[in-house]
């Protein structure tokens, strides 16, 4: 599988990453999924301290223990579980980040994290303090690089201007083109890579199509619009491709994107996703057709 450089770092990530939140808590099942990903050439594994109360990190760590140097572990911080583990609160403070990284390292069974990401963020956060925490962790050797996971343009701009982030993880798909107008060009200009999540738009862009459609619609799309647009996309673009191919390749056509992170709950799903990414890239005509059929909305509700 092809790899792309992650921002200004020396990390080269596979075009398809595994979103580990979906692998579950049954260790044998999860290990089979991770091993299938490795067999397909996937080297980028995305987890978070929040997933399954940290158990997800532990499962990932055990599965890649013997090949640690060959893979890139990305995890996240900022959400603090309450004592009853019934909910969590947002904590981007320096003290919490520097303490929590130790717990993630222990669960992952590693001495360092390749990419440590802030798991959210608001403009009201103590951003300078948060950046200071990540910079210190980098200087101390606990992390190699850091980034943020955010869809908020105002937060992203702050980190672009004030920090040394190498990546931003964000939701992006051909049904959610909000990043295209402002965010993706900004990050590309500054040499910061995008890692995308949600490429299949909650299953709407899989071959199951409208089986996943909700009466509430999806973002700017009404239920009726989805019923009109999805069959058209299949007719015009997915004639010789699976919908998974269309969805994943659309993200990868943007030069700001380094990797598309997709979840998988079985080895078979991993193999299908990998096959889709390894297929031939889009032509300009296909890209143009997709853009003519979908909406280029903006982030007015996320500022």
Short mmCIF file of C-alpha atoms in Angstrom, two decimals:
data_model
loop_
_atom_site.label_atom_id
_atom_site.label_comp_id
_atom_site.label_asym_id
_atom_site.label_seq_id
_atom_site.Cartn_x
_atom_site.Cartn_y
_atom_site.Cartn_z
CA UNK A 1 0.00 0.00 0.00
CA UNK A 2 1.21 3.49 -0.84
CA UNK A 3 2.36 5.77 1.96
CA UNK A 4 2.29 9.54 2.28
CA UNK A 5 4.38 11.88 4.38
CA UNK A 6 2.59 13.29 7.41
CA UNK A 7 3.11 17.05 7.41
CA UNK A 8 6.65 18.19 8.23
CA UNK A 9 7.36 14.99 10.14
CA UNK A 10 9.44 12.01 9.07
CA UNK A 11 6.41 9.73 9.45
CA UNK A 12 5.11 8.02 6.32
CA UNK A 13 1.58 6.75 6.83
CA UNK A 14 -0.38 4.26 4.76
CA UNK A 15 -3.11 5.82 2.62
CA UNK A 16 -5.60 3.74 4.59
CA UNK A 17 -5.43 3.80 8.37
CA UNK A 18 -7.32 1.60 10.80
CA UNK A 19 -9.71 3.35 13.16
CA UNK A 20 -9.31 1.06 16.14
CA UNK A 21 -12.45 2.18 17.98
CA UNK A 22 -14.39 -0.36 15.89
CA UNK A 23 -12.32 -3.47 16.69
CA UNK A 24 -14.16 -4.25 19.93
CA UNK A 25 -12.96 -5.60 23.26
CA UNK A 26 -12.64 -9.29 22.40
CA UNK A 27 -8.87 -9.55 22.15
CA UNK A 28 -8.70 -12.46 19.69
CA UNK A 29 -11.17 -10.81 17.29
CA UNK A 30 -9.37 -7.47 17.54
CA UNK A 31 -5.99 -9.08 16.96
CA UNK A 32 -7.29 -10.80 13.80
CA UNK A 33 -8.48 -7.44 12.46
CA UNK A 34 -5.15 -5.77 13.22
CA UNK A 35 -3.20 -8.66 11.66
CA UNK A 36 -5.33 -8.41 8.51
CA UNK A 37 -4.54 -4.69 8.38
CA UNK A 38 -0.82 -5.38 8.66
CA UNK A 39 -1.05 -7.99 5.88
CA UNK A 40 -2.63 -5.36 3.63
CA UNK A 41 0.22 -2.91 4.25
CA UNK A 42 -1.57 -0.67 6.75
CA UNK A 43 0.90 0.88 9.20
CA UNK A 44 -1.25 3.63 10.74
CA UNK A 45 -3.35 2.71 13.78
CA UNK A 46 -5.60 5.33 15.38
CA UNK A 47 -6.86 4.90 18.93
CA UNK A 48 -7.65 7.10 21.97
CA UNK A 49 -7.54 6.93 25.74
CA UNK A 50 -11.32 7.43 25.69
CA UNK A 51 -12.13 4.23 23.78
CA UNK A 52 -13.38 1.45 26.05
CA UNK A 53 -11.90 3.24 29.09
CA UNK A 54 -8.40 2.76 27.70
CA UNK A 55 -8.81 -0.93 26.91
CA UNK A 56 -8.60 -0.16 23.19
CA UNK A 57 -5.09 1.21 23.63
CA UNK A 58 -4.09 -1.91 25.57
CA UNK A 59 -5.40 -4.26 22.87
CA UNK A 60 -3.65 -2.31 20.11
CA UNK A 61 -0.43 -2.26 22.10
CA UNK A 62 -0.42 -6.04 22.61
CA UNK A 63 -1.19 -6.74 18.95
CA UNK A 64 1.70 -4.68 17.58
CA UNK A 65 4.20 -5.29 20.36
CA UNK A 66 6.54 -7.45 18.27
CA UNK A 67 6.58 -5.03 15.32
CA UNK A 68 6.46 -1.74 17.21
CA UNK A 69 9.13 -0.06 15.07
CA UNK A 70 7.25 -0.86 11.86
CA UNK A 71 3.97 0.84 12.75
CA UNK A 72 2.71 4.30 13.59
CA UNK A 73 0.55 4.63 16.68
CA UNK A 74 -1.72 7.65 16.90
CA UNK A 75 -3.69 8.17 20.08
CA UNK A 76 -5.63 11.05 21.62
CA UNK A 77 -6.06 12.92 24.89
CA UNK A 78 -8.32 15.56 26.41
CA UNK A 79 -11.44 13.71 27.53
CA UNK A 80 -11.42 12.74 31.20
CA UNK A 81 -13.71 9.96 32.40
CA UNK A 82 -15.59 10.68 35.62
CA UNK A 83 -15.04 8.42 38.63
CA UNK A 84 -18.15 6.31 37.88
CA UNK A 85 -17.17 6.04 34.19
CA UNK A 86 -20.66 7.11 33.16
CA UNK A 87 -19.47 10.19 31.27
CA UNK A 88 -16.50 12.40 30.64
CA UNK A 89 -15.47 16.03 30.79
CA UNK A 90 -13.18 18.09 28.60
CA UNK A 91 -9.73 18.78 30.04
CA UNK A 92 -7.05 20.26 27.75
CA UNK A 93 -4.91 21.43 30.67
CA UNK A 94 -1.16 20.94 30.67
CA UNK A 95 -1.25 19.00 33.93
CA UNK A 96 -3.81 16.52 32.66
CA UNK A 97 -2.12 15.95 29.29
CA UNK A 98 1.28 15.37 30.88
CA UNK A 99 -0.15 12.94 33.40
CA UNK A 100 -2.46 11.09 31.02
CA UNK A 101 0.27 10.42 28.45
CA UNK A 102 1.93 8.16 31.04
CA UNK A 103 -1.24 6.07 31.28
CA UNK A 104 -1.50 5.79 27.50
CA UNK A 105 2.14 4.72 27.23
CA UNK A 106 1.60 2.06 29.90
CA UNK A 107 -1.53 0.70 28.21
CA UNK A 108 0.13 0.71 24.79
CA UNK A 109 3.21 -1.00 26.20
CA UNK A 110 5.57 1.40 24.46
CA UNK A 111 8.13 4.06 25.36
CA UNK A 112 6.84 6.61 22.87
CA UNK A 113 3.77 7.64 20.88
CA UNK A 114 4.29 8.51 17.23
CA UNK A 115 1.41 10.98 16.99
CA UNK A 116 -0.32 12.39 20.08
CA UNK A 117 -3.50 14.29 19.27
CA UNK A 118 -5.73 16.65 21.19
CA UNK A 119 -9.12 14.93 21.07
CA UNK A 120 -11.27 17.97 20.32
CA UNK A 121 -10.89 21.59 21.31
CA UNK A 122 -12.70 24.91 21.63
CA UNK A 123 -11.62 28.50 21.19
CA UNK A 124 -12.09 28.98 24.96
CA UNK A 125 -9.36 26.43 25.78
CA UNK A 126 -6.01 27.54 27.29
CA UNK A 127 -4.43 26.88 23.88
CA UNK A 128 -0.95 28.19 24.72
CA UNK A 129 -0.84 25.95 27.79
CA UNK A 130 -2.01 22.95 25.76
CA UNK A 131 0.67 23.56 23.13
CA UNK A 132 3.29 23.87 25.86
CA UNK A 133 2.32 20.44 27.18
CA UNK A 134 2.75 18.82 23.79
CA UNK A 135 6.04 20.59 23.13
CA UNK A 136 7.42 19.44 26.47
CA UNK A 137 6.33 15.86 25.84
CA UNK A 138 8.08 15.98 22.49
CA UNK A 139 11.28 17.38 24.04
CA UNK A 140 11.13 14.71 26.74
CA UNK A 141 10.85 11.93 24.14
CA UNK A 142 7.43 10.66 25.16
CA UNK A 143 5.91 11.62 21.80
CA UNK A 144 7.45 12.09 18.37
CA UNK A 145 4.90 14.54 16.96
CA UNK A 146 1.55 16.01 17.86
CA UNK A 147 -1.63 17.12 16.15
CA UNK A 148 -5.28 17.87 16.85
CA UNK A 149 -8.58 16.22 16.05
CA UNK A 150 -11.01 19.02 15.23
CA UNK A 151 -13.61 20.23 12.76
CA UNK A 152 -13.63 23.82 14.02
CA UNK A 153 -11.92 26.30 11.67
CA UNK A 154 -11.31 28.86 14.42
CA UNK A 155 -9.54 26.27 16.60
CA UNK A 156 -7.56 24.91 13.66
CA UNK A 157 -6.37 28.41 12.73
CA UNK A 158 -5.10 28.97 16.28
CA UNK A 159 -3.00 25.81 16.19
CA UNK A 160 -1.72 26.55 12.69
CA UNK A 161 -0.51 29.96 13.86
CA UNK A 162 0.81 29.05 17.31
CA UNK A 163 1.97 25.42 17.29
CA UNK A 164 4.04 22.83 15.46
CA UNK A 165 1.22 20.41 14.70
CA UNK A 166 1.92 18.04 11.82
CA UNK A 167 -1.66 16.91 11.30
CA UNK A 168 -5.34 17.61 11.83
CA UNK A 169 -7.83 14.78 12.00
CA UNK A 170 -11.26 15.75 10.74
CA UNK A 171 -14.49 14.41 9.34
CA UNK A 172 -14.48 14.56 5.55
CA UNK A 173 -16.38 12.76 2.80
CA UNK A 174 -18.05 13.51 -0.48
CA UNK A 175 -21.25 14.09 1.52
CA UNK A 176 -19.38 16.32 3.98
CA UNK A 177 -17.29 18.67 1.88
CA UNK A 178 -17.15 21.44 4.49
CA UNK A 179 -13.34 21.36 4.84
CA UNK A 180 -12.75 22.08 1.15
CA UNK A 181 -13.47 25.80 1.06
CA UNK A 182 -11.27 26.99 3.91
CA UNK A 183 -9.59 24.36 6.04
CA UNK A 184 -7.94 22.05 3.53
CA UNK A 185 -6.31 24.89 1.55
CA UNK A 186 -5.07 26.49 4.80
CA UNK A 187 -3.46 23.27 6.01
CA UNK A 188 -1.93 22.47 2.64
CA UNK A 189 -0.42 25.96 2.50
CA UNK A 190 1.28 25.41 5.85
CA UNK A 191 2.44 21.87 5.12
CA UNK A 192 0.12 20.30 7.70
CA UNK A 193 -1.47 17.00 6.71
CA UNK A 194 -5.08 15.97 7.10
CA UNK A 195 -6.10 12.57 8.41
CA UNK A 196 -9.74 12.04 7.58
CA UNK A 197 -12.40 10.12 9.47
CA UNK A 198 -15.97 9.25 8.54
CA UNK A 199 -15.19 8.68 4.83
CA UNK A 200 -18.24 6.41 4.40
CA UNK A 201 -20.63 8.95 5.97
CA UNK A 202 -22.13 6.51 8.51
CA UNK A 203 -22.51 3.82 5.84
CA UNK A 204 -24.35 5.98 3.30
CA UNK A 205 -21.37 5.71 0.96
CA UNK A 206 -21.06 1.95 1.25
CA UNK A 207 -22.77 -0.41 -1.16
CA UNK A 208 -25.67 -0.61 1.28
CA UNK A 209 -26.54 2.97 0.30
CA UNK A 210 -29.98 4.01 1.45
CA UNK A 211 -30.30 1.17 3.95
CA UNK A 212 -28.32 3.48 6.23
CA UNK A 213 -30.35 6.60 5.48
CA UNK A 214 -32.15 8.26 8.37
CA UNK A 215 -35.36 10.24 8.07
CA UNK A 216 -33.38 13.10 9.60
CA UNK A 217 -31.10 13.10 6.56
CA UNK A 218 -27.37 13.73 6.82
CA UNK A 219 -25.87 17.15 7.55
CA UNK A 220 -27.20 19.50 4.84
CA UNK A 221 -28.96 16.68 2.99
CA UNK A 222 -32.59 15.87 3.57
CA UNK A 223 -33.82 12.28 3.36
CA UNK A 224 -35.37 13.04 -0.05
CA UNK A 225 -32.12 14.55 -1.31
CA UNK A 226 -30.20 11.43 -0.31
CA UNK A 227 -32.72 9.33 -2.21
CA UNK A 228 -32.03 11.43 -5.28
CA UNK A 229 -28.25 11.91 -5.01
CA UNK A 230 -27.00 8.47 -3.96
CA UNK A 231 -28.53 6.56 -6.92
CA UNK A 232 -27.15 9.26 -9.24
CA UNK A 233 -23.66 8.84 -7.80
CA UNK A 234 -23.96 5.10 -8.35
CA UNK A 235 -25.14 5.58 -11.92
CA UNK A 236 -22.60 8.24 -12.89
CA UNK A 237 -19.50 7.34 -10.87
CA UNK A 238 -19.77 3.90 -9.31
CA UNK A 239 -20.49 2.03 -12.51
CA UNK A 240 -17.23 0.07 -12.47
CA UNK A 241 -16.28 0.79 -8.86
CA UNK A 242 -17.69 -0.13 -5.49
CA UNK A 243 -19.10 2.74 -3.48
CA UNK A 244 -16.33 2.15 -0.97
CA UNK A 245 -13.79 2.85 -3.72
CA UNK A 246 -15.58 6.05 -4.64
CA UNK A 247 -15.73 7.24 -1.04
CA UNK A 248 -12.13 6.48 -0.08
CA UNK A 249 -10.56 7.69 -3.31
CA UNK A 250 -12.50 10.95 -3.16
CA UNK A 251 -10.72 11.83 0.09
CA UNK A 252 -7.34 10.76 -1.24
CA UNK A 253 -7.62 12.97 -4.31
CA UNK A 254 -7.20 16.05 -2.13
CA UNK A 255 -3.48 16.89 -1.86
CA UNK A 256 -3.83 17.91 1.80
CA UNK A 257 -4.92 14.40 2.82
CA UNK A 258 -2.26 11.96 4.01
CA UNK A 259 -4.43 9.07 5.19
CA UNK A 260 -8.07 8.02 5.36
CA UNK A 261 -8.95 6.36 8.64
CA UNK A 262 -11.75 3.82 8.39
CA UNK A 263 -13.04 1.46 11.03
CA UNK A 264 -13.46 -2.28 10.55
CA UNK A 265 -15.19 -4.91 12.65
CA UNK A 266 -13.82 -7.91 10.73
CA UNK A 267 -10.75 -8.92 8.69
CA UNK A 268 -12.97 -9.13 5.62
CA UNK A 269 -13.96 -5.49 5.98
CA UNK A 270 -10.30 -4.50 6.25
CA UNK A 271 -9.53 -6.38 3.04
CA UNK A 272 -12.40 -4.72 1.19
CA UNK A 273 -11.28 -1.27 2.30
CA UNK A 274 -7.67 -2.00 1.37
CA UNK A 275 -8.69 -3.31 -2.05
CA UNK A 276 -10.67 -0.11 -2.61
CA UNK A 277 -7.70 2.12 -1.76
CA UNK A 278 -5.33 0.10 -3.93
CA UNK A 279 -7.57 0.45 -7.00
CA UNK A 280 -6.93 3.01 -9.72
CA UNK A 281 -7.15 6.71 -8.74
CA UNK A 282 -9.97 8.95 -9.91
CA UNK A 283 -9.88 10.71 -13.23
CA UNK A 284 -10.54 14.45 -13.38
CA UNK A 285 -13.89 13.66 -15.00
CA UNK A 286 -14.93 11.48 -12.07
CA UNK A 287 -13.94 14.15 -9.55
CA UNK A 288 -15.82 16.79 -11.51
CA UNK A 289 -18.91 14.59 -11.68
CA UNK A 290 -18.89 13.97 -7.92
CA UNK A 291 -18.56 17.66 -7.15
CA UNK A 292 -21.38 18.55 -9.53
CA UNK A 293 -23.72 16.12 -7.76
CA UNK A 294 -22.84 16.99 -4.14
CA UNK A 295 -22.92 20.09 -1.96
CA UNK A 296 -19.92 22.26 -1.12
CA UNK A 297 -21.23 23.42 2.27
CA UNK A 298 -19.30 25.40 4.89
CA UNK A 299 -18.66 25.43 8.62
CA UNK A 300 -20.94 28.30 9.63
CA UNK A 301 -22.42 26.16 12.41
CA UNK A 302 -19.01 25.24 13.84
CA UNK A 303 -17.29 28.57 14.32
#
